[in-house]
Coordinates of C-alpha atoms and ligand atoms in Angstrom, one line a residue:
Chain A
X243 CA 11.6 20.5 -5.7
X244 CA 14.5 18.2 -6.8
X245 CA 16.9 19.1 -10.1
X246 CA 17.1 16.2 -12.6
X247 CA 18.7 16.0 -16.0
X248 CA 17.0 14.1 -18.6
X249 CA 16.9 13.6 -22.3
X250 CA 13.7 14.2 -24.1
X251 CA 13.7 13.4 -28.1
X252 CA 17.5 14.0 -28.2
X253 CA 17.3 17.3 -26.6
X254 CA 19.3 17.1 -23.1
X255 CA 16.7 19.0 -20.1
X256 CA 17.3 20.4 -16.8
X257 CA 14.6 21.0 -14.8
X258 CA 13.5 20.9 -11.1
X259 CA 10.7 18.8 -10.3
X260 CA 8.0 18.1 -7.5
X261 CA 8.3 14.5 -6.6
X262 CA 4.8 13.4 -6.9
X263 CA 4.7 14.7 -10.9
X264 CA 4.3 12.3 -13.1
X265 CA 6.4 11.8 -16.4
X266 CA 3.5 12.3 -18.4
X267 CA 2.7 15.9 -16.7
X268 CA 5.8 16.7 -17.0
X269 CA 6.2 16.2 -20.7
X270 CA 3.2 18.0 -21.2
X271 CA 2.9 20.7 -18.7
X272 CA 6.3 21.3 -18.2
X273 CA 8.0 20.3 -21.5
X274 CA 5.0 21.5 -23.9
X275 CA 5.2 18.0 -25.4
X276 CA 1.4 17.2 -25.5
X277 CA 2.0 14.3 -27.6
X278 CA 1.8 12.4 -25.0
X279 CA -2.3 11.3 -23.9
X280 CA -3.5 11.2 -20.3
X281 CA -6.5 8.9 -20.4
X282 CA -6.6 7.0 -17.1
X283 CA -3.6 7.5 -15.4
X284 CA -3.5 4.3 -13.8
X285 CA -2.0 2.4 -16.4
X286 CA -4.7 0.6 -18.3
X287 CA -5.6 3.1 -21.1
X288 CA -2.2 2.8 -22.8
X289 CA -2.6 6.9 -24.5
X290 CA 0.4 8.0 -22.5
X291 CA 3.0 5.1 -23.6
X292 CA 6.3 6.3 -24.3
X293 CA 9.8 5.1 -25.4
X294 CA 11.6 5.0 -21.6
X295 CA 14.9 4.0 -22.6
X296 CA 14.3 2.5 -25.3
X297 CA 11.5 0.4 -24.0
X298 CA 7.6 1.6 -24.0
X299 CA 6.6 2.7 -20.7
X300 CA 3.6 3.9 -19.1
X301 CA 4.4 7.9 -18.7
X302 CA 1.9 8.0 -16.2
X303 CA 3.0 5.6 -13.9
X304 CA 6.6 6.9 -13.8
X305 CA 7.2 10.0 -11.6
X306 CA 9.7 12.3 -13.1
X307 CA 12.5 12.5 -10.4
X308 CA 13.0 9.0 -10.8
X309 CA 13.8 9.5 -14.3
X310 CA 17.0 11.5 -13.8
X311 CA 19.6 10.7 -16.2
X312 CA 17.2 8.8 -18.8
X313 CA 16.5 9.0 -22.2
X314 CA 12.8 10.1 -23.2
X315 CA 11.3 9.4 -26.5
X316 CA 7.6 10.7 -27.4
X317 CA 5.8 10.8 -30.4
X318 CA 7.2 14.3 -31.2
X319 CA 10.8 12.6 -31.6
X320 CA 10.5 10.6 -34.4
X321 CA 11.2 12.8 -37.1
X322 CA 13.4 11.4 -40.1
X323 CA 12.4 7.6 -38.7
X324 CA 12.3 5.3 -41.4
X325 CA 9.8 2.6 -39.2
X326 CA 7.4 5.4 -37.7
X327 CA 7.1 7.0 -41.0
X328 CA 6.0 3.9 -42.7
X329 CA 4.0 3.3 -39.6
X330 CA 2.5 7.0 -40.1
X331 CA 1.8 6.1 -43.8
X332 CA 0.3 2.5 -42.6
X333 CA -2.0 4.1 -40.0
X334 CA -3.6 7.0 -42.5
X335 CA -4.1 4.1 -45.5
X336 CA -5.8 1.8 -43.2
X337 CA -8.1 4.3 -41.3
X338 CA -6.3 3.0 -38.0
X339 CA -7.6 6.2 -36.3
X340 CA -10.3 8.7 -35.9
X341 CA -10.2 10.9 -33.2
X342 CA -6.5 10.2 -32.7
X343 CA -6.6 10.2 -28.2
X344 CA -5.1 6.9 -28.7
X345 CA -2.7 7.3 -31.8
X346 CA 0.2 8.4 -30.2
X347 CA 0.5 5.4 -27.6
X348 CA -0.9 3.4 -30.4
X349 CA 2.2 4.4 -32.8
X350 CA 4.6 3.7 -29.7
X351 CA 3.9 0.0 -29.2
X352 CA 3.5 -0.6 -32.8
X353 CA 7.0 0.9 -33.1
X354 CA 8.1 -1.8 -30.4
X355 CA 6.1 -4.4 -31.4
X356 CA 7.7 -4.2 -35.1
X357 CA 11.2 -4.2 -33.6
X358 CA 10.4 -6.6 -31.1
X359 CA 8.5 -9.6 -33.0
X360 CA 9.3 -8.8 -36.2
X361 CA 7.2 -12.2 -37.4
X362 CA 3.9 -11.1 -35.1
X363 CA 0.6 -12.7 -36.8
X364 CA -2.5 -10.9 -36.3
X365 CA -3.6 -13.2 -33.4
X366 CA -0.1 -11.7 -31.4
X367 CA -0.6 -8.4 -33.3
X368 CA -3.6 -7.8 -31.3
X369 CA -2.3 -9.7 -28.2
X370 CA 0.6 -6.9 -28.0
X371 CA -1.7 -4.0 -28.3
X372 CA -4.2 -5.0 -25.8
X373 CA -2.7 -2.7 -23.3
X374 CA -3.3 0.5 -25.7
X375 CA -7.4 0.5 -25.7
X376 CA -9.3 2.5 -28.5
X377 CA -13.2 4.0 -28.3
X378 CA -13.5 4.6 -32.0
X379 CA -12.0 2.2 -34.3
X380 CA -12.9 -1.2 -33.7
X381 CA -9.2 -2.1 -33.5
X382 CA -9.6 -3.4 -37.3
X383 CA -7.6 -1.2 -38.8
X384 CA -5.2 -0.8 -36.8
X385 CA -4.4 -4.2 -36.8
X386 CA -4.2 -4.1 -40.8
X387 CA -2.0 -0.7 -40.4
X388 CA 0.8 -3.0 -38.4
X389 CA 0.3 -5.7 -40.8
X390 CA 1.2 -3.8 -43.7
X391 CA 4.4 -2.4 -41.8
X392 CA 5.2 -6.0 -41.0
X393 CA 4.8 -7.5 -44.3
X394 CA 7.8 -5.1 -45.5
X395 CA 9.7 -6.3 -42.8
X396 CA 10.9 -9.8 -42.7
X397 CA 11.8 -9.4 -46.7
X398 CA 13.6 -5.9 -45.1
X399 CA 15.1 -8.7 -42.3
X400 CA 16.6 -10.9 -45.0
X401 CA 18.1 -8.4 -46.9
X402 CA 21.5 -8.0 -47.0
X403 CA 22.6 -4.8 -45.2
X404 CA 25.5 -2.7 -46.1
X405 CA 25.7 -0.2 -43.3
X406 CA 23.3 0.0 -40.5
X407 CA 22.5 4.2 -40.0
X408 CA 23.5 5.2 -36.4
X409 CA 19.9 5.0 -34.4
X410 CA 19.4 7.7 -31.5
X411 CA 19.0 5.0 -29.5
X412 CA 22.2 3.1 -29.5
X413 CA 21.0 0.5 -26.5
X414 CA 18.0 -0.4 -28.3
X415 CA 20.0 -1.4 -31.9
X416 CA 20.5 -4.8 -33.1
X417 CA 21.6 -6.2 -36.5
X418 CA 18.3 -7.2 -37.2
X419 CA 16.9 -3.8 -36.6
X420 CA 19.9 -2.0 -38.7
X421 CA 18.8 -4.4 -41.9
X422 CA 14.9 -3.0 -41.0
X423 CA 16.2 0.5 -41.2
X424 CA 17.8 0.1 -44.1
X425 CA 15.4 -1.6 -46.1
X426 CA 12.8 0.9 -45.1
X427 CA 14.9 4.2 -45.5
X428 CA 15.4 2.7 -48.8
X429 CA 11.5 3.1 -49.8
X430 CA 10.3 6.3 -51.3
X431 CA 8.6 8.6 -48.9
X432 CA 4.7 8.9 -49.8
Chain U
X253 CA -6.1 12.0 -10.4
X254 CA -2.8 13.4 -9.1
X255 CA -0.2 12.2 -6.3
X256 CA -0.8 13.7 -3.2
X257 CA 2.5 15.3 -2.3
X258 CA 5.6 12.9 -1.0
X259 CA 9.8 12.9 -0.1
X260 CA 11.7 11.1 -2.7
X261 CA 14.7 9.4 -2.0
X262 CA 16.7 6.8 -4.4
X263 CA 19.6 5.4 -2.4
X264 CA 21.9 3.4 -4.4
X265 CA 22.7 -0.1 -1.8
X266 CA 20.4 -1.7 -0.1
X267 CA 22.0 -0.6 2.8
X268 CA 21.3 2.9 2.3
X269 CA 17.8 1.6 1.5
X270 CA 17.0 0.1 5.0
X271 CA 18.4 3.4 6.5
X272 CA 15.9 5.4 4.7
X273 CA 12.9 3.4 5.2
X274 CA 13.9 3.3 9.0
X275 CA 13.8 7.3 9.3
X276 CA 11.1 9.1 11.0
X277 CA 7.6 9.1 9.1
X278 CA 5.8 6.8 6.9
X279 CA 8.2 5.4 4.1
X280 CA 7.2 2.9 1.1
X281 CA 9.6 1.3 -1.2
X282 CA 8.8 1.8 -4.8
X283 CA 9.6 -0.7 -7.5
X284 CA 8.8 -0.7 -11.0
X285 CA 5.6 1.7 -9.5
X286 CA 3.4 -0.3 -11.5
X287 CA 1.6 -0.8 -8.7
X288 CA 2.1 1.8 -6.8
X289 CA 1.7 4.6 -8.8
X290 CA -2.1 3.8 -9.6
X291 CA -2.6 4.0 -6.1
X292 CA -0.5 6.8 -5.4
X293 CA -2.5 8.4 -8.4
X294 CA -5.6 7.7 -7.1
X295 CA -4.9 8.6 -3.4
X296 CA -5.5 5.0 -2.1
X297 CA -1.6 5.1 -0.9
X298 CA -0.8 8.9 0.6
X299 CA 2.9 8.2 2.3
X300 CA 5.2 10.8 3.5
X301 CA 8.3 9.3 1.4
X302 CA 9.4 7.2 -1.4
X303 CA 12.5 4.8 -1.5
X304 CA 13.3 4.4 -4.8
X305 CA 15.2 1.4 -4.7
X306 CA 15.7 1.2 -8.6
X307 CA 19.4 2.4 -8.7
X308 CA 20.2 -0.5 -6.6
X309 CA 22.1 -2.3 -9.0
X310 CA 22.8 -5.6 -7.0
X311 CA 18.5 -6.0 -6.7
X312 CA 18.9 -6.8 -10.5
X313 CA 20.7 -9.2 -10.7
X314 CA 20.2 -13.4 -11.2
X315 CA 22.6 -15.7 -9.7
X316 CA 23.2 -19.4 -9.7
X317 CA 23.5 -20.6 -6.1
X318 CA 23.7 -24.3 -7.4
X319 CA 20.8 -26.0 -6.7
X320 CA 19.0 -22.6 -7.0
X321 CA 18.9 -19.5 -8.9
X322 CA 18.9 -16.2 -6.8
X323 CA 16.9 -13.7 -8.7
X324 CA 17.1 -10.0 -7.4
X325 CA 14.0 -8.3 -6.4
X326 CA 14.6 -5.7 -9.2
X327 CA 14.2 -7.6 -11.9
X328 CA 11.7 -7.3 -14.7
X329 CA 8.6 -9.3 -15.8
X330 CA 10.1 -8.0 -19.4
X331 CA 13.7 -9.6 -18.5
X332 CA 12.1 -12.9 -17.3
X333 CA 9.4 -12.8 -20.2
X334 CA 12.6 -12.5 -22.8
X335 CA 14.8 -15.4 -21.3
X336 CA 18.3 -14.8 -21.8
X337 CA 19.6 -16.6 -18.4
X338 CA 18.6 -20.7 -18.2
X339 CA 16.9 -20.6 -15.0
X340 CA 16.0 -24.5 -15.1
X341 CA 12.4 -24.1 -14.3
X342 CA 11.3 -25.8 -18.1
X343 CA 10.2 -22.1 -18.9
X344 CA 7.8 -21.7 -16.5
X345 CA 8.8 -18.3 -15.5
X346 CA 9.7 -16.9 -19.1
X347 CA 5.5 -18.1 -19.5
X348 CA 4.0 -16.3 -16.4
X349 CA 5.6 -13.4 -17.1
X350 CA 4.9 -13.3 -20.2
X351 CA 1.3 -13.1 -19.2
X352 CA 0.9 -10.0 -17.3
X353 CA -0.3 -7.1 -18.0
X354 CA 0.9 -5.8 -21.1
X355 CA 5.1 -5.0 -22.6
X356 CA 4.7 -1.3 -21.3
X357 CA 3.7 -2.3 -17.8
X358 CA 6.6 -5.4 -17.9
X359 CA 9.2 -3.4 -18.6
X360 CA 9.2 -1.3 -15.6
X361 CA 7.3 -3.9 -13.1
X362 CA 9.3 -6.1 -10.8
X363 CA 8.9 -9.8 -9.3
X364 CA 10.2 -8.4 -6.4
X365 CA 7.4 -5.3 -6.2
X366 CA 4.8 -8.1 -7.8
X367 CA 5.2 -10.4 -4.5
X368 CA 5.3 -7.7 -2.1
X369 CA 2.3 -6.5 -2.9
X370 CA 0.5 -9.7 -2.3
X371 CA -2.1 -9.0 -4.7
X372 CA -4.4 -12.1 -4.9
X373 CA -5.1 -11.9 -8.6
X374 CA -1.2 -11.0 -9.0
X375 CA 0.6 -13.7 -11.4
X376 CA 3.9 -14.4 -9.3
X377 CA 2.7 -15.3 -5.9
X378 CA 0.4 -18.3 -7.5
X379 CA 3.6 -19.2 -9.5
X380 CA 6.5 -19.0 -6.8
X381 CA 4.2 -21.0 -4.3
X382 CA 3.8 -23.5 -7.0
X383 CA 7.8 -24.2 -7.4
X384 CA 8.2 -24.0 -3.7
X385 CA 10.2 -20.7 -3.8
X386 CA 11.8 -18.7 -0.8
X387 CA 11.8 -15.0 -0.3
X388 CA 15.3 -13.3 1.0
X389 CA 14.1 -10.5 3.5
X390 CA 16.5 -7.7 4.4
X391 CA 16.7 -5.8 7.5
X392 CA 18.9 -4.3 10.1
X393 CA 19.3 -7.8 11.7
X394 CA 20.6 -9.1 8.1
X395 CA 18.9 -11.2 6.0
X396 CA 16.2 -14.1 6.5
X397 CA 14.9 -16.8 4.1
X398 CA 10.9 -17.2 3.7
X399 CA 9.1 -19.8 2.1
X400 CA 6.3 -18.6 -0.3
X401 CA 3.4 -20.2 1.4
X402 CA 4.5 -18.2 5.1
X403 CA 5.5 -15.5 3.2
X404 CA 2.3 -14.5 1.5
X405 CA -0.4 -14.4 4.6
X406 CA -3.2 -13.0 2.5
X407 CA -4.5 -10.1 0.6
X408 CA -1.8 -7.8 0.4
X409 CA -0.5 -9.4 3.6
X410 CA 2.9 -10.9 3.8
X411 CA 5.1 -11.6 6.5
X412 CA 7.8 -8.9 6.2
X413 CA 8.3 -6.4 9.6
X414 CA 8.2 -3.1 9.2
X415 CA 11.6 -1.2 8.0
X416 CA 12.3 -4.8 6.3
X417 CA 12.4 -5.2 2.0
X418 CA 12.4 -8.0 0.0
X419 CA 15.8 -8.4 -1.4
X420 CA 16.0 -11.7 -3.8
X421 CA 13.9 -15.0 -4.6
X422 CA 15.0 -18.1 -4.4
X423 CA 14.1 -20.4 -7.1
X424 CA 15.1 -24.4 -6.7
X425 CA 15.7 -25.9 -9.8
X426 CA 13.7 -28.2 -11.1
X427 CA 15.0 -32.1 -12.5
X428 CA 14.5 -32.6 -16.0
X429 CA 11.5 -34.8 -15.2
X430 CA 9.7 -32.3 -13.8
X431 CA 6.5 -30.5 -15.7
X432 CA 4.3 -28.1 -15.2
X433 CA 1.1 -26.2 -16.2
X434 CA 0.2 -22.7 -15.4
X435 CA -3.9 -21.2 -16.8
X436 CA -5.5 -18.3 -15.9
X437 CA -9.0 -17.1 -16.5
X438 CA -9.2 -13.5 -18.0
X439 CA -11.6 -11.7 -19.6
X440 CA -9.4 -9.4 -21.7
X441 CA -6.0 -10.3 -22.3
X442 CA -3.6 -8.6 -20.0
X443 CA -6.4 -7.9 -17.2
X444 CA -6.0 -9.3 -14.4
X445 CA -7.3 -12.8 -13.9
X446 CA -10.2 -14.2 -12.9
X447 CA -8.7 -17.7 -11.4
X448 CA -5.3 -18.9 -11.5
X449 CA -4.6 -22.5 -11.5
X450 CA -0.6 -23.6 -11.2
X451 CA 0.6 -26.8 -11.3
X452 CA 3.9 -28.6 -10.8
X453 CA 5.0 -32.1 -10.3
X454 CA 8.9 -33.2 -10.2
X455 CA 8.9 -36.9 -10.1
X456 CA 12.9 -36.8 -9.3
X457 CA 12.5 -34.6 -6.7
X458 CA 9.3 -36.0 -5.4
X459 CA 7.9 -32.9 -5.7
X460 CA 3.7 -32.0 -6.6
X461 CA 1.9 -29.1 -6.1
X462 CA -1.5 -27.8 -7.1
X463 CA -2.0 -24.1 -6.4
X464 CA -4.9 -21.9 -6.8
X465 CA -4.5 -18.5 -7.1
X466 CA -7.0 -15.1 -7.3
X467 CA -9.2 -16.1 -4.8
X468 CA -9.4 -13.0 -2.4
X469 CA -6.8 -14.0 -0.6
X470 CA -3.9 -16.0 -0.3
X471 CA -3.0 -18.6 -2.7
X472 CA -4.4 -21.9 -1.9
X473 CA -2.2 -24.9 -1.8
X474 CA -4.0 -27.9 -2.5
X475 CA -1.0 -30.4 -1.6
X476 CA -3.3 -34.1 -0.7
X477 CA -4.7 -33.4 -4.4
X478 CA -1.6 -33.2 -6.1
X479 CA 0.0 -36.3 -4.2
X480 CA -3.0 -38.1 -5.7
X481 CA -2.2 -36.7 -9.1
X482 CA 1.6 -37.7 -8.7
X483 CA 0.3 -41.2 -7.7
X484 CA -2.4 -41.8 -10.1
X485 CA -2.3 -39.4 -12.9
X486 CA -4.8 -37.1 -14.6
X487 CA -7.6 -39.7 -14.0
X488 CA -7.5 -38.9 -10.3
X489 CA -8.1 -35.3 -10.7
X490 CA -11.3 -35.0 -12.7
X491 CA -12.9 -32.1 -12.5
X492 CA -15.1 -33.1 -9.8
X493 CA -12.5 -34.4 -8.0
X494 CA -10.5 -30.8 -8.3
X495 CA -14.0 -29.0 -7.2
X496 CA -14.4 -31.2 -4.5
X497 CA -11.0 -30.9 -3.1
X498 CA -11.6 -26.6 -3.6
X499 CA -14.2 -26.6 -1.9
X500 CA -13.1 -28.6 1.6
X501 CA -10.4 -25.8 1.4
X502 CA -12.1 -22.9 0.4
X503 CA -15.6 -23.8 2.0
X504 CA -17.0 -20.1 1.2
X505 CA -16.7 -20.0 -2.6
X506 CA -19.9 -19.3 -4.4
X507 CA -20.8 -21.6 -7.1
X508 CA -19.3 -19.9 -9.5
X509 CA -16.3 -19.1 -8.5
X510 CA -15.4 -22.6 -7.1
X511 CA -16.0 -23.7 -10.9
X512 CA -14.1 -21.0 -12.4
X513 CA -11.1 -22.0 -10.6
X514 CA -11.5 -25.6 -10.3
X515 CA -11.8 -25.2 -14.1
X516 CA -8.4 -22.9 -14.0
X517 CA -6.6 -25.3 -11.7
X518 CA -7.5 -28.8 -14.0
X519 CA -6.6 -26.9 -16.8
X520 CA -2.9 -26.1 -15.6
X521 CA -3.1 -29.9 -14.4
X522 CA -3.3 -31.3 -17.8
X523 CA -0.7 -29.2 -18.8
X524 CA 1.5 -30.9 -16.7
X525 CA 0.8 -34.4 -16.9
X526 CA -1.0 -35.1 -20.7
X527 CA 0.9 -37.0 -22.2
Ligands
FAD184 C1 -2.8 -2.1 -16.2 C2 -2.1 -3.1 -15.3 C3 -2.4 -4.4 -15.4 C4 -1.7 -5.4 -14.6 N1 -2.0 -6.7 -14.7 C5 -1.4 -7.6 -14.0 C6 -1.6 -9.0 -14.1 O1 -2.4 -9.4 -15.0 N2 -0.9 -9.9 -13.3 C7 0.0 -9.4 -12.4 O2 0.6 -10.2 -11.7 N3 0.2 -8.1 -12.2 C8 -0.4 -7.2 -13.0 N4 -0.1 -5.9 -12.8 C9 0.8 -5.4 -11.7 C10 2.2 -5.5 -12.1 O3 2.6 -6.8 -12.3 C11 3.2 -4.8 -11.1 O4 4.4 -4.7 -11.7 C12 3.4 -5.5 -9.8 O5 2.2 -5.8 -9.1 C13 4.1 -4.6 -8.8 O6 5.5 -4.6 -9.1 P1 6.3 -3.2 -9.1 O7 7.7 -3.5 -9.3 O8 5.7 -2.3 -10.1 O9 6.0 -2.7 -7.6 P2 5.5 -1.2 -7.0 O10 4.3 -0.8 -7.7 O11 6.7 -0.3 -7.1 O12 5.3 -1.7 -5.5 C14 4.2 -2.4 -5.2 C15 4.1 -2.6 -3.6 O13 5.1 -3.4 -3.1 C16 6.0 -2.7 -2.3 N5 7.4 -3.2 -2.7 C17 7.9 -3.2 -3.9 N6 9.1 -3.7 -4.0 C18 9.4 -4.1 -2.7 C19 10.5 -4.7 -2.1 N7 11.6 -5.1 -2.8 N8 10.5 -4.9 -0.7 C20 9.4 -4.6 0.0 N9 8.3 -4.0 -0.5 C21 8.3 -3.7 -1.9 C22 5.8 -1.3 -2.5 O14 6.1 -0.5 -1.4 C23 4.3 -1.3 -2.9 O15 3.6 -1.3 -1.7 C24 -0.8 -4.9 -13.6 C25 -0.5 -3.5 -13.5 C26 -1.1 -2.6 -14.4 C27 -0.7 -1.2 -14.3
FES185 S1 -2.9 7.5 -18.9 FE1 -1.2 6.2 -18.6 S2 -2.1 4.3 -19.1 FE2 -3.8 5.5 -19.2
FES186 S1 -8.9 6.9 -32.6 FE1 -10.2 7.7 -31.0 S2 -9.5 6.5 -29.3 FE2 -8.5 5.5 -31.0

């Protein structure tokens, strides 16, 4: 068992580890954070994707003790996000899910994919998110679900922005992404 | 499927790397995992340790050496795929790695762990053979420079000794003549390909090269095919002529595979040279 020191959604952890666990079992097993899907664990399925540093990762394919000292972001940890709420919003309007095994990796490279490619069409749209695979919907509407996130953003882009709110993840900020923030904090919550 | 059970070391210099891969038992470096971990996952790969070379700060890191770019084993397919350093290969790199797999699995998988594993349908050993690349061995004798094509020695073979890592790869810089095609044959995006075709000509440098990649083995150099494309143009390499040359090289391809990646290969060839 080796100690690490990690921070999951915020919250700073210290736990000891086995090195063979994986990220993903330790979010879930050890962290109660079952957010986070197993569907293949070899990294084609997509379900356990999380934020690894800012970037999405496969939690399956990441063993824990080499994550000492990182910052860990699951679906759980996006409360008060301007982007995942409207991406919460998007998903629910457009029937994007049914049984919901794939939602939460779904929602994470959505997230990145808004942030990312902020002028994605829906050919790229489903390029990016053929690493996160779905049994139930047919992919259409979760395509339409990111659409309707991205149509608010390039006018959000544009749009002169004030004051950029401080983001959790400080790395992962750019100007571009403060004037998204703000323009989407600025809509009425549904 | 879960890991079987292993030692985890991450030493922080390559140094301290070599050390720990030398020490008793069976040792494996692990990369960006991307690789590894399904198989680790899976119980294909049951070693008694991992070296964690990811805290080795110097492997990411990309260099100008004049007329080449040193690019640390370390780095990303996501850093590669996003640009940001002028690598002067017309980006060709920024394109293949922008090509594999999907962000999630870029962002944590390396070129370095991508060309040690000598994967046949793997992206970077098809592209690095194609711009005449070198790989930078380390061990406790020092360092030692490889090219690609005696590097690679076939599926998931490649010419580094045991207790030895790959450290860097060199990348020669192309002129600004030089053009180049790069087509893969997949059935879903992000999958691994069926056939890789990689093409490259450099008229300052007098430079052509035609590889074919995902074959079972090895990539396939098809260099007397690529002169005659230099020489000729696109009207030398037909398809026929591109199936023909295959299958002289690669006499035990089934009918459809040869076509598959002469298809591939023509493909990345007109690429390169249509006007
Ligand atoms: C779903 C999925 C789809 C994929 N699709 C593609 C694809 O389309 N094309 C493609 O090219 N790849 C694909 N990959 C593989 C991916 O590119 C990996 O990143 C790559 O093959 C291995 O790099 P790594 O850094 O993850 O290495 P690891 O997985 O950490 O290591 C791989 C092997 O190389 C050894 N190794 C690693 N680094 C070194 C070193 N510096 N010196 C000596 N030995 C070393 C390790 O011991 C191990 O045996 C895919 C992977 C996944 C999970
Ligand atoms: S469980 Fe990690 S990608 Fe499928
Ligand atoms: S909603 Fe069931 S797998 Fe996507």
């Amino acid at each position: 068992m080796i100690p690490i020191t990690l921070t999951v959604n915020g919250r700073r952890v210290e736990a000891t580890v086995e090195p063979r666990t994986h990220l993903a079992d330790f979010l879930r097993e050890q962290q109660r954070l079952t957010g986070t899907h197993l569907g293949c664990e070899q990294g084609v399925c997509g379900a356990c994707t999380i934020l690894l540093d800012g970037v999405p990762a496969r939690a399956c394919l990441a063993f824990a003790v080499a994550c000492d000292g990182a910052e860990i972001r699951t679906v759980e940890g996006f409360d008060g996000d301007p982007l995942m709420a409207r991406l919460r919003e998007a998903f629910s309007a457009e029937h994007a899910l049914q049984c919901g095994f794939c939602t939460p990796g779904m929602l994470i490279s959505a997230y990145d994919l808004i942030r990312r490619l902020p002028e994605a069409d829906e050919a790229r749209i489903r390029r990016e998110l053929s690493g996160n695979l779905c049994r139930c919907t047919g992919y259409v509407g979760i395509v339409a679900a990111v659409q309707r996130v991205l149509a608010e953003v390039p006018k959000a882009a544009t749009a002169p922005s004030p004051a950029a709110e401080a983001s959790p993840s400080a790395r992962a900020d750019t100007p571009l992404w403060g004037k998204i923030k703000t323009a989407l904090g600025a809509k009425p919550k549904a | 499927m879960k890991a079987a059970a292993f030692d985890y070391v991450a030493p922080q210099t390559v140094a301290a790397a070599l050390d720990a891969l030398d020490a008793e038992g069976e040792a494996r470096i692990l990369a960006g995992g991307q690789s590894l971990a399904p198989l680790l996952n899976l119980r294909l790969a049951t070693p008694k340790r991992l070296v964690d070379i990811g805290r080795i700060a110097a492997l990411r890191r990309i260099e100008d050496r004049g007329d080449h770019h040193r690019i640390g084993a370390m780095v990303t397919h996501a850093a590669i795929e996003d640009g940001g350093m002028a690598l002067a290969d017309h980006g060709m790199l920024a394109h293949v790695a922008a090509g594999i797999a999907y962000r999630a699995v870029r962002n944590r998988g390396t070129i370095g762990g991508s060309l040690a594993h000598a994967d046949p349908s793997g992206d970077w050993p098809s592209a690095l053979m194609a711009l005449d690349a070198r790989a930078v061995a380390a061990g406790r004798a020092g360092e030692r420079e490889i090219a690609i094509r005696d590097f690679l020695r076939g599926a998931f073979a490649t010419a580094l000794e045991p207790g030895e890592m790959l450290t860097a790869i060199l990348l020669p810089k192309l002129s600004a003549a030089a053009r180049w095609g790069y087509y893969k044959i997949v059935r879903k995006a992000g999958e691994f390909p069926e056939a890789i075709g990689a093409a490259l000509f450099d008229s300052e440098r007098r430079r052509a090269r035609i590889v074919i990649g995902a074959l079972g083995s090895a990539p396939l150099p098809l260099d007397n095919l690529a002169a005659r494309a230099a020489e000729k143009g696109i009207e030398a390499v037909a398809l026929d002529a591109v199936e023909a040359a295959l299958r002289e090289a690669a006499p035990d391809l089934d009918r459809i595979a040869l076509r598959h990646h002469a298809v591939a290969a023509r493909r990345a060839i007109l690429e390169a040279l249509a006007p």
